[in-house]
Short mmCIF file of C-alpha atoms in Angstrom, two decimals:
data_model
loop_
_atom_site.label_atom_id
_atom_site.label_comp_id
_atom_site.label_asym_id
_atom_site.label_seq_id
_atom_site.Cartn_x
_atom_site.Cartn_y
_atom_site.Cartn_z
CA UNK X 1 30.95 88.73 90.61
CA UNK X 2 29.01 90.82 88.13
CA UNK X 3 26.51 93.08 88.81
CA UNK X 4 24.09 95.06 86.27
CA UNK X 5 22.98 98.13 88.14
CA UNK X 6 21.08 99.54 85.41
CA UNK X 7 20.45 99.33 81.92
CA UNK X 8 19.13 101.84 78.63
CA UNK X 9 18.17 100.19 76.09
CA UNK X 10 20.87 97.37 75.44
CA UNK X 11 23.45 99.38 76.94
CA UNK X 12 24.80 98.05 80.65
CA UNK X 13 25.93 99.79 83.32
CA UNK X 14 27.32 97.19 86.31
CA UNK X 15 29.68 96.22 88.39
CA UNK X 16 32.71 93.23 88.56
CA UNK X 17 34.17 92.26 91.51
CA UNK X 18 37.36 90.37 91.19
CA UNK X 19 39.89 88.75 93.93
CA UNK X 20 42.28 92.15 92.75
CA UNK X 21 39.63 94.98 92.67
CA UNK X 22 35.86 96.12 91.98
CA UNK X 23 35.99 96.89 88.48
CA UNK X 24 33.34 99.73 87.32
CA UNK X 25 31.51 98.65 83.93
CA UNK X 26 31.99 98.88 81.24
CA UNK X 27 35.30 99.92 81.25
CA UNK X 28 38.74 100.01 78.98
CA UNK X 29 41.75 98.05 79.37
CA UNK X 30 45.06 99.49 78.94
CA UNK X 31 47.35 97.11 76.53
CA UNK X 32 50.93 96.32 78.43
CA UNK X 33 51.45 93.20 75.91
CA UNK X 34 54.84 92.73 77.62
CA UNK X 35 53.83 93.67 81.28
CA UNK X 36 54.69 97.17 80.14
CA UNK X 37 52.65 100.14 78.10
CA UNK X 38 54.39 100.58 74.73
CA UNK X 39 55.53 104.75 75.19
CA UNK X 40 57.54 104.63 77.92
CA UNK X 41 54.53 103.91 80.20
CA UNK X 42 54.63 102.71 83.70
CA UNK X 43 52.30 100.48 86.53
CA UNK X 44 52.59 103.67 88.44
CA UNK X 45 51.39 106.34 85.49
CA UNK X 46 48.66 104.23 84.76
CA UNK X 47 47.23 104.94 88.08
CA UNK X 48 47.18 108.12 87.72
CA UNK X 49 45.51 107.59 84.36
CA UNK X 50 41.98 106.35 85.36
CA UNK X 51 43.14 102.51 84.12
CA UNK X 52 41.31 99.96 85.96
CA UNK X 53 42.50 96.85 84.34
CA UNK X 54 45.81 95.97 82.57
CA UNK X 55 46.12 93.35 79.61
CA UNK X 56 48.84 91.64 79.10
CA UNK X 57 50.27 89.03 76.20
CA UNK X 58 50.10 85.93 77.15
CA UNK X 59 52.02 84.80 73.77
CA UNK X 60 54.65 87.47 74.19
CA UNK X 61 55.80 86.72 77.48
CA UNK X 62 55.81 83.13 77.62
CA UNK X 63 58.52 83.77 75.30
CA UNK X 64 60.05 86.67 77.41
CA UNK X 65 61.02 86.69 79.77
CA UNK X 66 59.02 83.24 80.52
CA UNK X 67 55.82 82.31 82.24
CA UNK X 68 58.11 80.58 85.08
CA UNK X 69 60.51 83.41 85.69
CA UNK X 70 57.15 85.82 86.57
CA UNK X 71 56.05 82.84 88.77
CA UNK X 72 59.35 82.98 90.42
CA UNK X 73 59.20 86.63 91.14
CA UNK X 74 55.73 86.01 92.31
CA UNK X 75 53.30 86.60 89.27
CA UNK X 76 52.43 89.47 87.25
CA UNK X 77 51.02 92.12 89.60
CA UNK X 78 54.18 91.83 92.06
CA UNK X 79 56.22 91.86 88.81
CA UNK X 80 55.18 95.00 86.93
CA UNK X 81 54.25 96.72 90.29
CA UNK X 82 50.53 96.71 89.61
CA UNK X 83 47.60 96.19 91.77
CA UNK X 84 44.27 96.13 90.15
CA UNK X 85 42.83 93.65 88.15
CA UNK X 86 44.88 91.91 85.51
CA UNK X 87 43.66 90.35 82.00
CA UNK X 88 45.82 87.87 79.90
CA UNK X 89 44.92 86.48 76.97
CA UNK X 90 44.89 83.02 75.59
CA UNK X 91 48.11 83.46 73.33
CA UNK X 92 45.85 82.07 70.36
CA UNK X 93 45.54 85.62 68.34
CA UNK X 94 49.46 85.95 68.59
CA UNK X 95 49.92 81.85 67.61
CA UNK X 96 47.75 82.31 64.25
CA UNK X 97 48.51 85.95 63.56
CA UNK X 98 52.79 86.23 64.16
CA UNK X 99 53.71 82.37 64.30
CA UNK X 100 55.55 81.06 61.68
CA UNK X 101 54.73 77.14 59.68
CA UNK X 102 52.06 77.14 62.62
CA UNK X 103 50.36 73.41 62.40
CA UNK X 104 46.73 73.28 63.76
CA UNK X 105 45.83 69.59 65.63
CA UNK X 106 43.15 68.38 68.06
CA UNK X 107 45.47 68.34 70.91
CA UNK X 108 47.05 72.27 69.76
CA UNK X 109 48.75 74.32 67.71
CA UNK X 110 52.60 73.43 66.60
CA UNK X 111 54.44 76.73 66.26
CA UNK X 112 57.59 78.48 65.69
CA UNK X 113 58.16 81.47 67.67
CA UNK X 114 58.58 84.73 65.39
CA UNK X 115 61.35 85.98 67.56
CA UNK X 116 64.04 82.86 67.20
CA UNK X 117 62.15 80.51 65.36
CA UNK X 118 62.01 77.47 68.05
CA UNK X 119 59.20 75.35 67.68
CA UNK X 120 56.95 75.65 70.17
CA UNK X 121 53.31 73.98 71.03
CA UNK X 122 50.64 75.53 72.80
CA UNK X 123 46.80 73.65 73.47
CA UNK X 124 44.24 74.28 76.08
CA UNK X 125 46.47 73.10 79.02
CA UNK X 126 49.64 75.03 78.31
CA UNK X 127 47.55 77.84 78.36
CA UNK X 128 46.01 77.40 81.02
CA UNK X 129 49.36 76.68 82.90
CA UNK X 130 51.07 79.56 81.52
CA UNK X 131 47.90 82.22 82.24
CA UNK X 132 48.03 80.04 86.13
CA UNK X 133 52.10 80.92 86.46
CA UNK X 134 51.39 84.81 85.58
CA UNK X 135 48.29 84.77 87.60
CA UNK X 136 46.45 87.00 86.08
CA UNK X 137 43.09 88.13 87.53
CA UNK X 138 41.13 86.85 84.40
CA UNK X 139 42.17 84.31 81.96
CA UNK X 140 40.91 84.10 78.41
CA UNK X 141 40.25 80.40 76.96
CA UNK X 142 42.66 79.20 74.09
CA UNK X 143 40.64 79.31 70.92
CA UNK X 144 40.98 79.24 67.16
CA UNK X 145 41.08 82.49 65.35
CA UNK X 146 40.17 81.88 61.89
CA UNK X 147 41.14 84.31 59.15
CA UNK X 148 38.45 86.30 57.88
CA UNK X 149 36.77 85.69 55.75
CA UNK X 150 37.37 81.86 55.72
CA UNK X 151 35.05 79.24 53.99
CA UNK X 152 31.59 77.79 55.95
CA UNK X 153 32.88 74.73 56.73
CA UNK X 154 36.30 75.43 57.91
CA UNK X 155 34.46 78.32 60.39
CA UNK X 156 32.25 75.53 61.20
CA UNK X 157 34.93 72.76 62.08
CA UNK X 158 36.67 75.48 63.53
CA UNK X 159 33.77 76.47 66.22
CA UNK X 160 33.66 73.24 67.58
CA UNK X 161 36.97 72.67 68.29
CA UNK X 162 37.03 75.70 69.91
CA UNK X 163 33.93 74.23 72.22
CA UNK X 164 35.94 71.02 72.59
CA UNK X 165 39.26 73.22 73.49
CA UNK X 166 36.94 75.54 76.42
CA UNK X 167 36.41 72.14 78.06
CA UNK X 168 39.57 71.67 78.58
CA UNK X 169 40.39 74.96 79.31
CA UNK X 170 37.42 75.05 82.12
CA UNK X 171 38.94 71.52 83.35
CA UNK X 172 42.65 72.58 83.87
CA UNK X 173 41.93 75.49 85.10
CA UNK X 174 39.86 74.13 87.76
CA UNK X 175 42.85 71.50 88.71
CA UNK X 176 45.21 74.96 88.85
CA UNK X 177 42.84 76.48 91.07
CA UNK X 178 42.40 73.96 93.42
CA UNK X 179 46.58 73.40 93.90
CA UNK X 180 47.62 74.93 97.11
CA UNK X 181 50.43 76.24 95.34
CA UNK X 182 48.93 78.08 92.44
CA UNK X 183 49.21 82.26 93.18
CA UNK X 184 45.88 83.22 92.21
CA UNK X 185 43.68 80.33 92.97
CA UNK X 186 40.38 82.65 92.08
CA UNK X 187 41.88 82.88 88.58
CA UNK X 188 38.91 83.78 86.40
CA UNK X 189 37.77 82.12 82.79
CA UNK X 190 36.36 83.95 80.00
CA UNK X 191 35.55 81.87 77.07
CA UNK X 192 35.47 83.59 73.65
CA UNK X 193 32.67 82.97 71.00
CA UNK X 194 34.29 82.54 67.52
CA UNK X 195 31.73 82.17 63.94
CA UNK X 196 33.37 84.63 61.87
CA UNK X 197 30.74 86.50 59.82
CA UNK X 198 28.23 83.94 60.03
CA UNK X 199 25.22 84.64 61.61
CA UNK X 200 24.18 81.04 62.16
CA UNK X 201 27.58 79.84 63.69
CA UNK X 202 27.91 83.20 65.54
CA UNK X 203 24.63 82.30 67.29
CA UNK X 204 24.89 78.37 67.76
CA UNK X 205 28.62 79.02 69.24
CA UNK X 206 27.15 81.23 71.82
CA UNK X 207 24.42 79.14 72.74
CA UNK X 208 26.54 76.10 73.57
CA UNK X 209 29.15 78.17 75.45
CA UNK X 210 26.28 80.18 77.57
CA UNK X 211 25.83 76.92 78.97
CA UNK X 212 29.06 76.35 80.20
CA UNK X 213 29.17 78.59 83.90
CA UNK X 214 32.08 80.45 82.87
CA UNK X 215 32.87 83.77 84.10
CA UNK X 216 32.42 86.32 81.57
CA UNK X 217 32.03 86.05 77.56
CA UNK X 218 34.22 87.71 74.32
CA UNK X 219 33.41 88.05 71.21
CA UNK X 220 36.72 87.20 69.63
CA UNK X 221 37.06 87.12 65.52
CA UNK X 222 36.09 90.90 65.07
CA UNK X 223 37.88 94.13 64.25
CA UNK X 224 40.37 92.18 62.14
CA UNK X 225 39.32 94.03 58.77
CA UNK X 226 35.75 93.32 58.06
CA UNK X 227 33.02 96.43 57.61
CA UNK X 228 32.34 98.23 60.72
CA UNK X 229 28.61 97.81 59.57
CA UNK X 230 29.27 93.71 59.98
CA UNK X 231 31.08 94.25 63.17
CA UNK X 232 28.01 95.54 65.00
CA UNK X 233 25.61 93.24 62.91
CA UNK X 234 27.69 90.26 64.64
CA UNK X 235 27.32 92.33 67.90
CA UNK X 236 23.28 92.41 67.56
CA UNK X 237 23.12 88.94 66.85
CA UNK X 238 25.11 87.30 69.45
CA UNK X 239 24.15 89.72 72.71
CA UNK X 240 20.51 88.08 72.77
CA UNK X 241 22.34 85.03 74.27
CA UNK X 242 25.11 86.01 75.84
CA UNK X 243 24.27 85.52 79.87
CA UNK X 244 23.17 88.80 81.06
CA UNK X 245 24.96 87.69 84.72
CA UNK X 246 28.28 88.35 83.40
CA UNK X 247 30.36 90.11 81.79
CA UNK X 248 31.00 90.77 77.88
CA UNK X 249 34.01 91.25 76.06
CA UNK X 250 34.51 92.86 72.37
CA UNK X 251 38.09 91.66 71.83
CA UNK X 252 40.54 94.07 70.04
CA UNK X 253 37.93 96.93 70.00
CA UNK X 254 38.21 99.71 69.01
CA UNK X 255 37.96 103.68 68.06
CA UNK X 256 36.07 106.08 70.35
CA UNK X 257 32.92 105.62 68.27
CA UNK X 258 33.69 102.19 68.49
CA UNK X 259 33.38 101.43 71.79
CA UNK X 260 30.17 103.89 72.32
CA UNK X 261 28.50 102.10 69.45
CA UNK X 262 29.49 98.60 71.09
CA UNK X 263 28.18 99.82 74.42
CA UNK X 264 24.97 100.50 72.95
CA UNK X 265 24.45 96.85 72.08
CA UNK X 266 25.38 95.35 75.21
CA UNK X 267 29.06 95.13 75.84
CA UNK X 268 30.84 95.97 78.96
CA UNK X 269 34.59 95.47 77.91
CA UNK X 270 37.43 96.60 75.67
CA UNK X 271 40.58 96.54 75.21
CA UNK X 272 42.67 97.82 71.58
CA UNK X 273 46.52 98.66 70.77
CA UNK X 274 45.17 101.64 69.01
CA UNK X 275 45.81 105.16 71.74
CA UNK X 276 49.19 103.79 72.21
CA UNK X 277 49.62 102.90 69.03
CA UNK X 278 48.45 105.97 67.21
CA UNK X 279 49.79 108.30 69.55
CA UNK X 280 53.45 106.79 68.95
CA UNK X 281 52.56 108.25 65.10
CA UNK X 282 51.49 111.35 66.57
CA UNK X 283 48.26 110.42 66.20
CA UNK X 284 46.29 112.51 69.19
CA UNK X 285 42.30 111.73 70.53
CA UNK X 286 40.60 115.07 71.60
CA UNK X 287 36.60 115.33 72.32
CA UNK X 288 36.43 117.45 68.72
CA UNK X 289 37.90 114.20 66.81
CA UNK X 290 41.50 113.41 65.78
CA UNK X 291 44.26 115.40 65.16
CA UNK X 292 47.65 114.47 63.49
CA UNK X 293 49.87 116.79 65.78
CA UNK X 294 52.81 116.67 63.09
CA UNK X 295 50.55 118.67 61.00
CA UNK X 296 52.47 122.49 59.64
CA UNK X 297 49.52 124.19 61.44
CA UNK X 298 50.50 123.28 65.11
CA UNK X 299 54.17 124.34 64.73
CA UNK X 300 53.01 127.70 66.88
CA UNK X 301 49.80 126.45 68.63
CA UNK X 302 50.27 127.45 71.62
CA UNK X 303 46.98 125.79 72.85
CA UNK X 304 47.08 122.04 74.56
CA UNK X 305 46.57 119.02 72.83
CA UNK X 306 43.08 119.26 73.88
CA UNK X 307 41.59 122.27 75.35
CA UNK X 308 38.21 120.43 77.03
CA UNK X 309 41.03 118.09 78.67
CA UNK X 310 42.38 118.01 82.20
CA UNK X 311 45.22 114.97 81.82
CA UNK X 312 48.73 115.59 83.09
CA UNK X 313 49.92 116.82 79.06
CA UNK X 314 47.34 118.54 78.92
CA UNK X 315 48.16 120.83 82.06
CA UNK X 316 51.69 121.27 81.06
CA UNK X 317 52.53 121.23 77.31
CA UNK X 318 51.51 122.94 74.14
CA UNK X 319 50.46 121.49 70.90
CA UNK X 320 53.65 123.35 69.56
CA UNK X 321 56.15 122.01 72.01
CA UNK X 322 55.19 118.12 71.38
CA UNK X 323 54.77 118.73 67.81
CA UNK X 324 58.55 119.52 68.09
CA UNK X 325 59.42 116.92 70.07
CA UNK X 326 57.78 114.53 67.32
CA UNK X 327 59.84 116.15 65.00
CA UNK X 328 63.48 115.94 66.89
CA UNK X 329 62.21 112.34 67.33
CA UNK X 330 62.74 113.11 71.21
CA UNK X 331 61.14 109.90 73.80
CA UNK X 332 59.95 112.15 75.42
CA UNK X 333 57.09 112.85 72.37
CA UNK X 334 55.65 109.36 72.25
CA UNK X 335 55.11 109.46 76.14
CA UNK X 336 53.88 112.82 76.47
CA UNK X 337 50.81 111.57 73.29
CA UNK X 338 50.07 108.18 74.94
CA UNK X 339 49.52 109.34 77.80
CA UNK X 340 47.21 111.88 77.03
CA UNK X 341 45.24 109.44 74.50
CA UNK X 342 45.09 106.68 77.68
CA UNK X 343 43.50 109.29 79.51
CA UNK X 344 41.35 110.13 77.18
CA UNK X 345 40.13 106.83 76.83
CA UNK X 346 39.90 105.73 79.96
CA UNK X 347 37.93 109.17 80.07
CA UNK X 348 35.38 108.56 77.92
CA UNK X 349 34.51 105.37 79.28
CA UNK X 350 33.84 106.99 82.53
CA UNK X 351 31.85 109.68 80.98
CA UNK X 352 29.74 106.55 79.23
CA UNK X 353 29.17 105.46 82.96
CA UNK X 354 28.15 108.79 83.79
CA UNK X 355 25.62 109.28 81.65
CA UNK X 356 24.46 105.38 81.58
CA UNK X 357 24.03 106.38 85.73
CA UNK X 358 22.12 110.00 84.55
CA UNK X 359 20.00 107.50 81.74
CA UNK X 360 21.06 110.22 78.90
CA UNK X 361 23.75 107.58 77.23
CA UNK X 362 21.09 107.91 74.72
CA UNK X 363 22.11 111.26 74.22
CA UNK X 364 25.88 111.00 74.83
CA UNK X 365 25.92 108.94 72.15
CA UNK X 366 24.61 111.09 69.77
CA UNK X 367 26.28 114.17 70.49
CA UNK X 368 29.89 112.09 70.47
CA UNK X 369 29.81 109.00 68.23
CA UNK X 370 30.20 110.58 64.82
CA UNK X 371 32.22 113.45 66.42
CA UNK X 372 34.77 111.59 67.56
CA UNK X 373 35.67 109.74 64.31
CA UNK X 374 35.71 113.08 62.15
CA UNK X 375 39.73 114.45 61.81
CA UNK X 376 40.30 117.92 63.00
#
């Protein structure tokens, strides 16, 4: 399924072929946490935005509309009119980070859900089932995210459940596969390695998982508020063992200098809220650094968002026309910015292929990973 074609230094460049697409590494996914990109985004834009793989929430819609009614209407991809490869996640970030009185046992999590409050439980095989109904094109394994930082022992306690919960994962999904009625019966399994900040558990985690045959490997846990410094520390630590025949995940991750720094130690996948997010605020990526485009001084700019960019906004519209839009509060201003900051990052990760194909990522790197981060 994975290939590596070529490699500088740590950095990977490959290949992932998947029952929905060949998927060009390493690559960004494109958040649609509810089968749809927050901004007024569609399946069909996103095509025309260099996205090769969608994520969506497992968590979010197993509550809505329901795991069963995408089953019904034939899974995901039919659903949201989409298809390339798919990625859902476990549900376990959303469980621990927006469920209320959540109760952690061996067998799963107790829950109420934080839109009506109904209890809900969710373990390994719910999961499993749920990721099976919306037959996604990989499925992540349910795991425990610990807070961070959160005592030795607790982290520790915490791993191996997590080991204990892949096994199940890897043996229900293997029943779901194997039923002749199950949509996507080459559902993929990525299991994520959890340790928190600790180098030790980081390391042993990975070890034991490695050993598993799964499909690909995350490194969940991160981006959640610790120093970028310890973020890439982690990184360093845990590549030497991650299987070098599949694919690697940095969960939640990240900014533009982010992702190139993450590339640079071995990872081939991302996937963050944040060019949606920010753009919503006005928030705008550009291959100078980051602009606020609410800011006085664009009110008569008659120049694009980005001037070295060739995206669809970028084409058409002035910095003055969607600072104005921001500031009628017009729809038509969140689309117009997250689409332009998709492309953009969906951009730069094919520009990181380029020059990982051209063996001058080493120089890509240091022309754009401190210039990206700087404000403009």
């Amino acid at each position: 399924m994975y290939t590596c074609i070529k490699t500088e230094g740590a950095a990977r460049r490959g290949v992932f072929e998947t029952v929905h697409g060949t998927i060009q590494t390493p690559f960004f996914m494109n958040v649609g946490t509810a089968a749809a990109i927050k901004g007024g985004i569609s399946s069909v834009d996103l095509a025309n935005l260099k996205c090769q793989v969608e994520l969506c929430n497992t968590y979010h819609l197993h509550l809505r509309p329901g795991d069963t009614v995408i089953r019904q209407m034939g899974g995901l991809h039919k659903f949201m009119h989409w298809n390339k490869p798919i990625l859902t996640d476990s549900g376990g970030f959303q469980v621990f980070s927006l469920a209320k009185l959540r109760k952690i046992k061996e067998e799963g999590v107790y829950f109420q859900s934080h839109i009506d409050g109904k209890r809900i439980f969710m373990g390994p095989e719910e999961s499993m089932q749920i990721q099976s109904n919306l037959a996604s094109t990989i499925a992540m394994a349910f795991d425990e995210c610990v807070e961070n930082p959160s005592p030795f022992d607790y982290v520790k306690a915490s791993c191996a459940r997590t080991v204990r919960w892949l096994e199940r994962c890897q043996k229900k999904m293997a029943q779901l596969n194997a039923d002749p009625n199950t949509i996507n019966q080459h559902q993929l399994l990525f299991g994520i390695n959890q340790g928190g900040t600790f180098d030790g558990l980081r390391t042993a985690h990975m070890k034991e998982i490695a050993t598993m045959g799964l499909d690909g490997y995350a490194i969940g846990g991160l981006a959640v508020g610790e120093p970028t410094d310890v973020m890439y520390h982690i990184i360093e630590e845990v590549e030497p063992f991650m299987p070098k025949d599949k694919p690697r995940y940095l969960m939640g991750v990240g900014t533009p200098s982010n992702i190139i720094e993450a590339v640079a130690r071995g990872v081939d996948m991302f996937d963050c809220v944040m060019p949606s997010r920010n753009a919503r605020h006005g928030t705008v990526f550009t291959w100078d650094g980051i602009l606020h485009i609410t800011n006085a001084c664009y009110e008569t700019d008659p120049q694009p968002l980005d001037p070295k960019c060739d995206c669809p906004v970028c084409k058409n519209f002035s910095r003055a026309y969607i600072r104005h839009l921001f500031k009628a509060k017009e729809q038509l201003a969140g689309r117009l910015a997250v689409t332009h900051n998709l492309y953009f990052y969906n951009t730069l990760l094919e520009k990181i292929r380029e020059a990982l194909d051209e063996d001058r990522f080493g120089a890509f790197r240091s022309e754009y990973s401190e210039k990206l981060a700087q404000r403009i």
